[in-house]
Short mmCIF file of C-alpha atoms and ligand atoms in Angstrom, two decimals:
data_model
loop_
_atom_site.label_atom_id
_atom_site.label_comp_id
_atom_site.label_asym_id
_atom_site.label_seq_id
_atom_site.Cartn_x
_atom_site.Cartn_y
_atom_site.Cartn_z
CA UNK A 1 180.42 105.97 78.03
CA UNK A 2 181.26 108.81 81.19
CA UNK A 3 179.77 112.43 81.02
CA UNK A 4 183.00 114.66 81.79
CA UNK A 5 182.60 117.00 84.84
CA UNK A 6 181.75 120.10 83.68
CA UNK A 7 181.52 123.20 87.23
CA UNK A 8 179.65 125.54 85.19
CA UNK A 9 181.24 129.54 86.02
CA UNK A 10 177.50 130.73 86.73
CA UNK A 11 176.42 128.07 88.25
CA UNK A 12 173.96 128.48 90.78
CA UNK A 13 172.74 132.31 89.01
CA UNK A 14 169.22 133.42 88.89
CA UNK A 15 169.00 132.51 85.07
CA UNK A 16 167.66 135.83 84.31
CA UNK A 17 170.39 137.67 81.87
CA UNK A 18 170.43 140.51 83.32
CA UNK A 19 170.47 139.81 87.20
CA UNK A 20 172.90 136.75 86.10
CA UNK A 21 175.36 139.53 84.68
CA UNK A 22 175.23 141.28 88.42
CA UNK A 23 176.08 138.14 89.77
CA UNK A 24 178.59 137.59 87.67
CA UNK A 25 179.81 140.60 88.88
CA UNK A 26 180.03 141.12 92.29
CA UNK A 27 181.17 137.01 92.45
CA UNK A 28 183.79 137.78 90.32
CA UNK A 29 185.71 140.97 93.31
CA UNK A 30 184.18 137.30 96.91
CA UNK A 31 185.87 134.55 94.85
CA UNK A 32 188.77 135.28 95.37
CA UNK A 33 188.49 136.90 98.86
CA UNK A 34 190.35 134.62 102.16
CA UNK A 35 187.92 131.72 104.22
CA UNK A 36 187.22 132.88 107.58
CA UNK A 37 185.85 129.56 108.95
CA UNK A 38 184.47 131.11 112.86
CA UNK A 39 182.87 127.08 113.69
CA UNK A 40 183.29 123.66 112.27
CA UNK A 41 185.09 120.24 112.88
CA UNK A 42 187.84 119.44 111.45
CA UNK A 43 190.82 117.59 113.41
CA UNK A 44 193.60 119.80 115.11
CA UNK A 45 195.57 116.17 114.49
CA UNK A 46 195.53 116.83 111.20
CA UNK A 47 197.35 120.11 111.38
CA UNK A 48 200.32 119.12 114.10
CA UNK A 49 200.72 115.78 112.52
CA UNK A 50 200.77 117.01 109.28
CA UNK A 51 200.40 113.33 108.23
CA UNK A 52 198.71 112.08 104.62
CA UNK A 53 195.39 111.62 104.58
CA UNK A 54 194.50 107.40 103.47
CA UNK A 55 192.66 107.04 101.33
CA UNK A 56 189.18 108.39 98.97
CA UNK A 57 187.17 105.78 101.49
CA UNK A 58 188.17 106.99 104.90
CA UNK A 59 188.70 110.90 103.64
CA UNK A 60 184.97 111.80 102.14
CA UNK A 61 182.86 108.11 102.65
CA UNK A 62 183.25 107.32 106.93
CA UNK A 63 183.18 111.01 108.19
CA UNK A 64 179.82 111.90 106.32
CA UNK A 65 176.67 111.75 108.01
CA UNK A 66 175.22 113.07 104.61
CA UNK A 67 176.72 110.30 102.60
CA UNK A 68 175.61 107.99 105.07
CA UNK A 69 172.51 108.66 105.91
CA UNK A 70 171.07 108.82 102.02
CA UNK A 71 173.35 105.99 101.52
CA UNK A 72 171.13 103.90 104.24
CA UNK A 73 167.36 105.72 102.72
CA UNK A 74 167.69 104.09 99.92
CA UNK A 75 169.19 99.79 101.82
CA UNK A 76 172.70 100.65 101.72
CA UNK A 77 174.13 99.00 104.91
CA UNK A 78 176.32 100.94 107.31
CA UNK A 79 178.73 96.78 107.14
CA UNK A 80 178.78 97.10 103.61
CA UNK A 81 180.48 100.17 103.92
CA UNK A 82 183.42 99.28 105.84
CA UNK A 83 181.27 101.04 108.53
CA UNK A 84 183.19 98.77 112.10
CA UNK A 85 179.98 98.19 115.02
CA UNK A 86 180.93 99.73 117.83
CA UNK A 87 183.33 97.49 119.64
CA UNK A 88 183.40 95.01 116.88
CA UNK A 89 185.42 95.13 113.15
CA UNK A 90 185.39 96.27 110.51
CA UNK A 91 183.48 93.49 107.82
CA UNK A 92 184.94 95.10 104.86
CA UNK A 93 188.15 95.42 104.65
CA UNK A 94 188.14 96.06 100.71
CA UNK A 95 188.57 99.60 100.23
CA UNK A 96 188.27 99.74 96.49
CA UNK A 97 185.51 97.26 96.95
CA UNK A 98 183.89 99.84 99.01
CA UNK A 99 183.92 103.26 96.89
CA UNK A 100 182.50 101.24 93.44
CA UNK A 101 179.93 100.40 95.71
CA UNK A 102 179.42 104.04 96.69
CA UNK A 103 179.77 104.91 92.74
CA UNK A 104 176.90 103.13 91.67
CA UNK A 105 174.72 104.96 94.51
CA UNK A 106 176.60 108.18 93.73
CA UNK A 107 173.29 109.62 91.34
CA UNK A 108 171.19 109.03 94.57
CA UNK A 109 172.64 112.95 95.44
CA UNK A 110 171.83 114.25 92.30
CA UNK A 111 170.59 118.12 93.15
CA UNK A 112 171.55 117.55 96.70
CA UNK A 113 174.12 120.05 98.28
CA UNK A 114 176.36 116.78 98.53
CA UNK A 115 176.75 116.32 95.16
CA UNK A 116 177.35 119.97 94.90
CA UNK A 117 180.39 119.69 97.23
CA UNK A 118 181.41 116.87 95.29
CA UNK A 119 182.01 117.37 92.65
CA UNK A 120 183.70 120.48 93.89
CA UNK A 121 185.99 118.75 94.93
CA UNK A 122 186.67 116.27 92.59
CA UNK A 123 187.62 118.81 89.90
CA UNK A 124 188.89 122.12 92.21
CA UNK A 125 190.70 119.49 93.94
CA UNK A 126 192.16 116.39 92.64
CA UNK A 127 191.84 118.05 88.61
CA UNK A 128 189.29 115.14 87.61
CA UNK A 129 188.24 115.06 84.49
CA UNK A 130 184.97 112.73 84.26
CA UNK A 131 181.54 112.21 86.26
CA UNK A 132 182.13 110.35 89.29
CA UNK A 133 179.66 107.12 87.94
CA UNK A 134 179.69 103.25 88.68
CA UNK A 135 182.02 102.85 85.71
CA UNK A 136 185.13 105.43 86.59
CA UNK A 137 184.62 104.69 89.90
CA UNK A 138 188.33 102.32 89.82
CA UNK A 139 189.88 106.40 88.25
CA UNK A 140 188.62 108.20 91.09
CA UNK A 141 190.19 105.63 93.63
CA UNK A 142 193.49 105.25 92.39
CA UNK A 143 193.90 109.47 91.26
CA UNK A 144 192.17 109.99 95.13
CA UNK A 145 194.37 107.77 96.53
CA UNK A 146 198.15 108.43 94.39
CA UNK A 147 197.20 112.18 95.14
CA UNK A 148 196.37 111.42 98.61
CA UNK A 149 200.43 109.83 99.12
CA UNK A 150 201.50 114.17 97.99
CA UNK A 151 203.42 116.30 100.11
CA UNK A 152 200.68 118.81 98.12
CA UNK A 153 198.29 117.27 99.45
CA UNK A 154 198.90 117.23 103.33
CA UNK A 155 197.11 119.20 105.50
CA UNK A 156 198.99 122.08 106.08
CA UNK A 157 200.00 122.65 102.14
CA UNK A 158 195.60 122.45 101.50
CA UNK A 159 195.30 124.47 104.27
CA UNK A 160 197.30 127.24 102.79
CA UNK A 161 196.49 126.64 99.10
CA UNK A 162 192.50 126.94 100.26
CA UNK A 163 193.42 130.25 101.09
CA UNK A 164 192.02 129.78 104.63
CA UNK A 165 193.07 132.23 106.81
CA UNK A 166 191.88 131.36 110.38
CA UNK A 167 190.19 127.42 110.71
CA UNK A 168 187.84 127.19 114.66
CA UNK A 169 187.68 123.48 115.63
CA UNK A 170 185.58 122.87 118.29
CA UNK A 171 186.14 120.85 121.38
CA UNK A 172 184.68 119.38 124.60
CA UNK A 173 185.74 121.12 128.13
CA UNK A 174 187.95 118.06 129.56
CA UNK A 175 190.23 118.22 126.00
CA UNK A 176 193.99 118.52 126.77
CA UNK A 177 194.13 120.44 124.06
CA UNK A 178 197.54 119.15 122.98
CA UNK A 179 197.44 119.50 119.19
CA UNK A 180 196.50 123.30 119.84
CA UNK A 181 199.77 123.34 121.69
CA UNK A 182 201.57 121.35 119.02
CA UNK A 183 199.86 123.86 116.81
CA UNK A 184 201.32 126.66 118.63
CA UNK A 185 204.81 125.25 119.32
CA UNK A 186 205.59 123.81 115.67
CA UNK A 187 206.28 127.59 113.79
CA UNK A 188 203.50 127.03 111.50
CA UNK A 189 201.95 130.18 109.93
CA UNK A 190 198.26 129.15 110.05
CA UNK A 191 195.86 129.85 112.62
CA UNK A 192 194.32 126.59 113.85
CA UNK A 193 192.16 127.59 117.02
CA UNK A 194 189.35 125.97 119.47
CA UNK A 195 185.86 126.68 120.58
CA UNK A 196 184.79 125.84 124.14
CA UNK A 197 182.19 123.29 123.48
CA UNK A 198 180.72 122.37 127.22
CA UNK A 199 177.84 120.87 126.65
CA UNK A 200 180.60 117.21 128.53
CA UNK A 201 179.72 119.33 131.72
CA UNK A 202 176.83 120.65 131.46
CA UNK A 203 173.97 118.31 129.70
CA UNK A 204 173.27 116.00 132.54
CA UNK A 205 170.74 113.66 130.26
CA UNK A 206 174.58 112.26 128.98
CA UNK A 207 175.88 108.97 130.30
CA UNK A 208 179.15 109.87 131.44
CA UNK A 209 177.92 113.06 133.08
CA UNK A 210 178.93 112.80 136.72
CA UNK A 211 182.01 111.07 135.04
CA UNK A 212 183.05 113.79 133.64
CA UNK A 213 182.41 116.64 137.23
CA UNK A 214 184.58 114.67 138.43
CA UNK A 215 187.08 115.01 135.84
CA UNK A 216 186.47 118.81 135.35
CA UNK A 217 187.01 118.72 139.17
CA UNK A 218 190.54 116.86 139.43
CA UNK A 219 191.86 119.20 136.30
CA UNK A 220 190.83 122.54 137.64
CA UNK A 221 191.59 121.99 141.40
CA UNK A 222 187.88 123.24 142.50
CA UNK A 223 184.97 120.84 143.94
CA UNK A 224 182.70 120.42 141.00
CA UNK A 225 180.57 119.08 143.67
CA UNK A 226 179.45 122.34 145.58
CA UNK A 227 178.14 123.84 142.79
CA UNK A 228 180.52 127.49 143.40
CA UNK A 229 183.32 125.21 142.40
CA UNK A 230 181.37 123.73 139.48
CA UNK A 231 181.50 127.79 137.80
CA UNK A 232 185.69 128.23 138.91
CA UNK A 233 186.04 124.96 137.60
CA UNK A 234 183.93 126.56 134.40
CA UNK A 235 185.96 129.11 134.64
CA UNK A 236 188.87 127.78 134.63
CA UNK A 237 188.49 126.26 131.51
CA UNK A 238 187.41 129.06 129.15
CA UNK A 239 190.92 130.81 129.90
CA UNK A 240 192.22 127.96 129.13
CA UNK A 241 190.11 127.67 125.46
CA UNK A 242 190.86 131.42 125.67
CA UNK A 243 195.24 130.54 126.05
CA UNK A 244 194.67 128.10 122.95
CA UNK A 245 192.81 130.60 120.69
CA UNK A 246 189.38 130.05 121.98
CA UNK A 247 187.50 133.06 120.56
CA UNK A 248 183.89 131.71 121.33
CA UNK A 249 181.60 128.98 123.12
CA UNK A 250 179.55 126.89 121.00
CA UNK A 251 176.18 125.59 122.58
CA UNK A 252 174.27 122.15 120.91
CA UNK A 253 171.25 122.18 122.49
CA UNK A 254 168.03 120.01 122.09
CA UNK A 255 166.58 122.73 122.66
CA UNK A 256 166.38 126.78 123.09
CA UNK A 257 165.09 126.83 126.90
CA UNK A 258 166.81 129.68 129.34
CA UNK A 259 166.62 130.17 133.07
CA UNK A 260 166.99 132.46 135.33
CA UNK A 261 167.70 130.98 138.45
CA UNK A 262 168.76 131.97 141.82
CA UNK A 263 171.69 130.69 143.37
CA UNK A 264 169.14 128.74 145.63
CA UNK A 265 167.92 127.42 143.43
CA UNK A 266 170.19 126.79 140.94
CA UNK A 267 171.95 125.35 144.16
CA UNK A 268 169.21 122.86 144.55
CA UNK A 269 168.99 121.94 141.53
CA UNK A 270 172.38 121.36 140.79
CA UNK A 271 172.49 118.78 143.95
CA UNK A 272 168.86 117.34 142.32
CA UNK A 273 171.39 116.50 139.41
CA UNK A 274 173.66 115.20 141.22
CA UNK A 275 173.03 113.10 143.51
CA UNK A 276 171.54 112.14 141.46
CA UNK A 277 167.27 112.74 142.12
CA UNK A 278 166.42 114.24 139.66
CA UNK A 279 163.33 114.93 138.87
CA UNK A 280 161.13 115.62 135.67
CA UNK A 281 162.13 118.11 133.94
CA UNK A 282 165.09 119.24 135.21
CA UNK A 283 167.62 118.26 133.16
CA UNK A 284 166.11 120.29 130.92
CA UNK A 285 165.97 123.35 133.68
CA UNK A 286 169.86 122.92 134.03
CA UNK A 287 170.21 122.96 130.61
CA UNK A 288 168.72 126.06 130.01
CA UNK A 289 170.07 128.40 133.76
CA UNK A 290 173.34 126.94 132.36
CA UNK A 291 173.11 129.31 128.99
CA UNK A 292 172.28 132.31 131.19
CA UNK A 293 175.38 131.00 133.45
CA UNK A 294 177.70 130.84 130.53
CA UNK A 295 176.01 134.02 128.74
CA UNK A 296 177.37 136.19 132.03
CA UNK A 297 180.72 134.15 131.78
CA UNK A 298 180.86 135.82 128.85
CA UNK A 299 180.05 139.16 129.55
CA UNK A 300 182.50 138.68 131.42
CA UNK A 301 185.86 137.32 129.69
CA UNK A 302 184.01 138.30 126.04
CA UNK A 303 183.48 134.23 124.69
CA UNK A 304 181.31 134.76 122.14
CA UNK A 305 178.62 132.80 123.00
CA UNK A 306 177.41 130.21 119.86
CA UNK A 307 173.98 128.78 119.80
CA UNK A 308 172.98 125.84 118.24
CA UNK A 309 169.66 124.92 118.77
CA UNK A 310 166.95 121.80 117.91
CA UNK A 311 168.77 118.63 116.63
CA UNK A 312 167.06 115.28 117.61
CA UNK A 313 170.47 113.62 117.81
CA UNK A 314 170.68 110.31 118.14
CA UNK A 315 166.88 108.98 116.86
CA UNK A 316 167.37 105.59 114.75
CA UNK A 317 167.56 103.65 118.76
CA UNK A 318 168.75 101.20 116.78
CA UNK A 319 172.02 102.91 114.53
CA UNK A 320 173.38 104.48 117.48
CA UNK A 321 173.19 101.25 119.87
CA UNK A 322 175.14 100.03 116.83
CA UNK A 323 176.88 102.68 115.28
CA UNK A 324 177.40 104.83 117.97
CA UNK A 325 176.76 108.98 117.40
CA UNK A 326 177.05 110.79 113.66
CA UNK A 327 175.71 108.67 111.17
CA UNK A 328 173.30 111.17 110.03
CA UNK A 329 170.74 110.17 112.31
CA UNK A 330 169.70 112.80 113.67
CA UNK A 331 167.02 115.72 112.62
CA UNK A 332 165.37 118.92 112.66
CA UNK A 333 162.49 119.35 115.37
CA UNK A 334 160.30 122.33 115.73
CA UNK A 335 162.24 124.50 118.14
CA UNK A 336 161.21 128.10 119.42
CA UNK A 337 163.25 130.48 120.07
CA UNK A 338 160.97 134.56 121.65
CA UNK A 339 159.64 132.66 124.55
CA UNK A 340 162.60 130.24 125.37
CA UNK A 341 165.25 133.01 125.48
CA UNK A 342 163.38 135.41 127.46
CA UNK A 343 165.12 134.73 130.86
CA UNK A 344 168.02 135.80 129.58
CA UNK A 345 167.38 138.04 127.08
CA UNK A 346 166.39 139.79 129.99
CA UNK A 347 169.81 140.09 132.10
CA UNK A 348 171.85 140.11 128.68
CA UNK A 349 169.69 141.75 125.88
CA UNK A 350 170.61 145.58 125.82
CA UNK A 351 174.23 144.40 126.46
CA UNK A 352 176.69 145.57 123.61
CA UNK A 353 179.57 143.92 124.87
CA UNK A 354 177.40 140.28 124.53
CA UNK A 355 176.89 138.07 120.69
CA UNK A 356 174.67 135.44 121.42
CA UNK A 357 174.95 133.71 117.63
CA UNK A 358 171.71 131.75 117.13
CA UNK A 359 171.39 128.86 114.32
CA UNK A 360 168.42 126.88 113.90
CA UNK A 361 167.43 123.74 111.78
CA UNK A 362 164.01 125.24 112.06
CA UNK A 363 163.41 127.50 108.90
CA UNK A 364 159.67 128.34 110.20
CA UNK A 365 161.00 130.61 112.69
CA UNK A 366 163.26 132.80 110.55
CA UNK A 367 160.99 135.24 109.42
CA UNK A 368 158.10 134.33 112.60
CA UNK A 369 161.02 134.61 115.41
CA UNK A 370 164.19 134.89 114.38
CA UNK A 371 164.46 137.84 112.41
CA UNK A 372 162.88 139.67 114.45
CA UNK A 373 165.09 139.09 117.48
CA UNK A 374 168.27 139.26 115.45
CA UNK A 375 167.00 143.10 114.35
CA UNK A 376 165.76 144.11 117.95
CA UNK A 377 168.23 143.06 120.69
CA UNK A 378 171.57 144.54 120.79
CA UNK A 379 173.09 141.42 122.14
CA UNK A 380 171.41 138.90 119.20
CA UNK A 381 173.22 137.98 116.09
CA UNK A 382 171.64 135.04 113.64
CA UNK A 383 173.69 132.57 112.16
CA UNK A 384 173.68 131.23 108.98
CA UNK A 385 171.20 128.11 106.81
CA UNK A 386 173.26 125.84 109.23
CA UNK A 387 172.35 121.39 109.24
CA UNK A 388 170.23 120.76 106.60
CA UNK A 389 169.77 124.20 105.29
CA UNK A 390 173.13 124.71 104.32
CA UNK A 391 172.17 123.71 100.23
CA UNK A 392 171.22 126.25 97.44
CA UNK A 393 168.00 127.37 98.21
CA UNK A 394 167.28 126.50 101.69
CA UNK A 395 170.73 129.36 101.67
CA UNK A 396 168.26 131.62 99.40
CA UNK A 397 165.02 131.04 101.59
CA UNK A 398 167.09 132.65 104.57
CA UNK A 399 168.14 135.50 102.59
CA UNK A 400 164.85 136.08 101.97
CA UNK A 401 163.57 135.26 105.25
CA UNK A 402 165.15 137.54 107.68
CA UNK A 403 166.98 140.42 105.51
CA UNK A 404 163.73 142.79 106.08
CA UNK A 405 163.21 142.03 109.43
CA UNK A 406 166.73 141.73 110.24
CA UNK A 407 169.23 142.94 107.42
CA UNK A 408 172.94 141.39 106.78
CA UNK A 409 174.62 142.98 109.87
CA UNK A 410 173.15 140.64 111.97
CA UNK A 411 173.91 138.65 110.54
CA UNK A 412 177.50 137.10 110.65
CA UNK A 413 177.88 135.65 107.91
CA UNK A 414 179.29 131.78 106.71
CA UNK A 415 180.10 129.51 108.68
CA UNK A 416 181.16 125.42 106.89
CA UNK A 417 180.30 124.02 110.35
CA UNK A 418 182.40 120.65 109.17
CA UNK A 419 184.55 117.83 109.50
CA UNK A 420 185.47 117.58 105.66
CA UNK A 421 188.12 119.15 105.38
CA UNK A 422 188.61 119.21 101.48
CA UNK A 423 184.52 120.12 101.04
CA UNK A 424 185.73 123.82 102.82
CA UNK A 425 185.98 125.76 99.71
CA UNK A 426 183.18 123.60 98.02
CA UNK A 427 181.20 124.91 101.07
CA UNK A 428 182.50 128.70 100.82
CA UNK A 429 182.26 129.31 96.71
CA UNK A 430 178.36 128.16 97.16
CA UNK A 431 177.96 130.54 99.70
CA UNK A 432 179.54 133.79 97.95
CA UNK A 433 177.42 132.53 95.18
CA UNK A 434 174.11 132.17 96.81
CA UNK A 435 174.44 136.07 98.59
CA UNK A 436 175.46 137.18 94.64
CA UNK A 437 172.68 135.61 92.97
CA UNK A 438 170.56 136.97 95.82
CA UNK A 439 172.18 141.03 96.21
CA UNK A 440 171.90 140.49 92.37
CA UNK A 441 168.21 140.32 92.44
CA UNK A 442 168.37 142.92 95.07
CA UNK A 443 170.06 144.58 92.59
CA UNK A 444 167.56 144.08 89.36
CA UNK A 445 164.98 145.04 91.09
CA UNK A 446 166.11 148.36 91.83
CA UNK A 447 166.14 147.63 95.70
CA UNK A 448 169.78 148.51 96.47
CA UNK A 449 172.61 150.77 94.03
CA UNK A 450 175.36 147.44 92.41
CA UNK A 451 178.32 149.36 94.50
CA UNK A 452 176.25 149.56 98.23
CA UNK A 453 175.30 145.41 97.20
CA UNK A 454 179.30 144.70 96.74
CA UNK A 455 179.21 146.10 99.24
CA UNK A 456 177.47 144.12 101.58
CA UNK A 457 179.21 140.79 99.12
CA UNK A 458 182.90 141.41 101.24
CA UNK A 459 180.81 142.21 104.14
CA UNK A 460 179.42 138.79 103.99
CA UNK A 461 181.74 136.06 102.62
CA UNK A 462 185.02 138.38 105.07
CA UNK A 463 184.09 140.63 107.41
CA UNK A 464 181.69 140.26 109.13
CA UNK A 465 182.62 136.79 110.39
CA UNK A 466 186.00 137.98 111.66
CA UNK A 467 183.64 140.76 113.09
CA UNK A 468 181.43 139.07 115.16
CA UNK A 469 183.63 136.43 115.78
CA UNK A 470 186.58 138.68 117.38
CA UNK A 471 188.79 137.21 114.75
ZN1 LIG B 501 178.46 122.54 115.24
#
């Protein structure tokens, strides 16, 4: 017996009838607002080529590290899901068999955000009316694949259907941005912009760092083996990215450590890193110094800076060796901000032209560090609940722990931060519902008037991301 797939129109709203009604009224006014997606990881090639997506497995399962990690935790090997080891052959070629295996395990995702996002995609994007389970696997596989073959499911058509006003992708510092150039030249009206993510040339712990720095010099005609030339090359790449629509940079660092070395010490450090004659701690100090250098460049060129700190990436060494990055082997770590950011804030903290948006995987810092910092320093803004915390209860925890100290206006609204293009409406819909649920509580307990809450709901869904990211 298959179960109907039903999305409750009042899902995630408070159970109390008065607050539930308030939340429903607030949500009705923001549900249809355009989607502003200022940070994410969709592939710009989709929008330049506008080719059909391949099939259910390669679209919905393989790129989704949330799904892979849960399946793996329950003993499903990535080989069984058809993923090929680095440099190896695909082990399972039959995609229908892979989809059946995934469907048999769909119960693992009960009460997780993956289930919420996927059910939203299945119901609203593909119009499916029964829930995914072992017995509906073939129906899903056939229906999704048939839909993907139609014009209405091409990337550009979906971009319009989803109501996306602007979508930011993320590219490394050496990326030629060919797809963004092609999109701009195509005459299509969709706004897909890039984001400058220079970790490939600022993180000495990357195996390809030295080669990347050399390539940075070749691309820009600067002597990237000298500290001065390296900085000049980075400025040129930032200008190149700005020309292709970027309004922001993004920095994925293991910690939030910043440093403000004298030019002479910074030059010596760079020399040791490249030599390579690294001492213990040099790589971390270099990343720290580069955050401050990037902040200075942001003051000069107006790009908004994002810091995504605290992920221990590729923790599972065997998985990483066999399958590479982004397969679900990344974890939150304890992260410090107040001490770590001090060198950078000593320089730029009071600047009103510079914006630094902070993200954390360490929820314990929301009320202890992040909200107090953002509620004081003019340059600081709080990014939304990130990654592991992009889920109903976690988003509510974020509001509960930050609003009383930082208010709403030191936040930047929602980021979907996803490579799963089809789930973008689901994620924004969920974030809007949670914000309305929280605001309804404030109205229900006489802490806000309903018209103020309605105003904040629009700010969080639409105005704040546009303002914070200068879109
Ligand atoms: Zn991201």
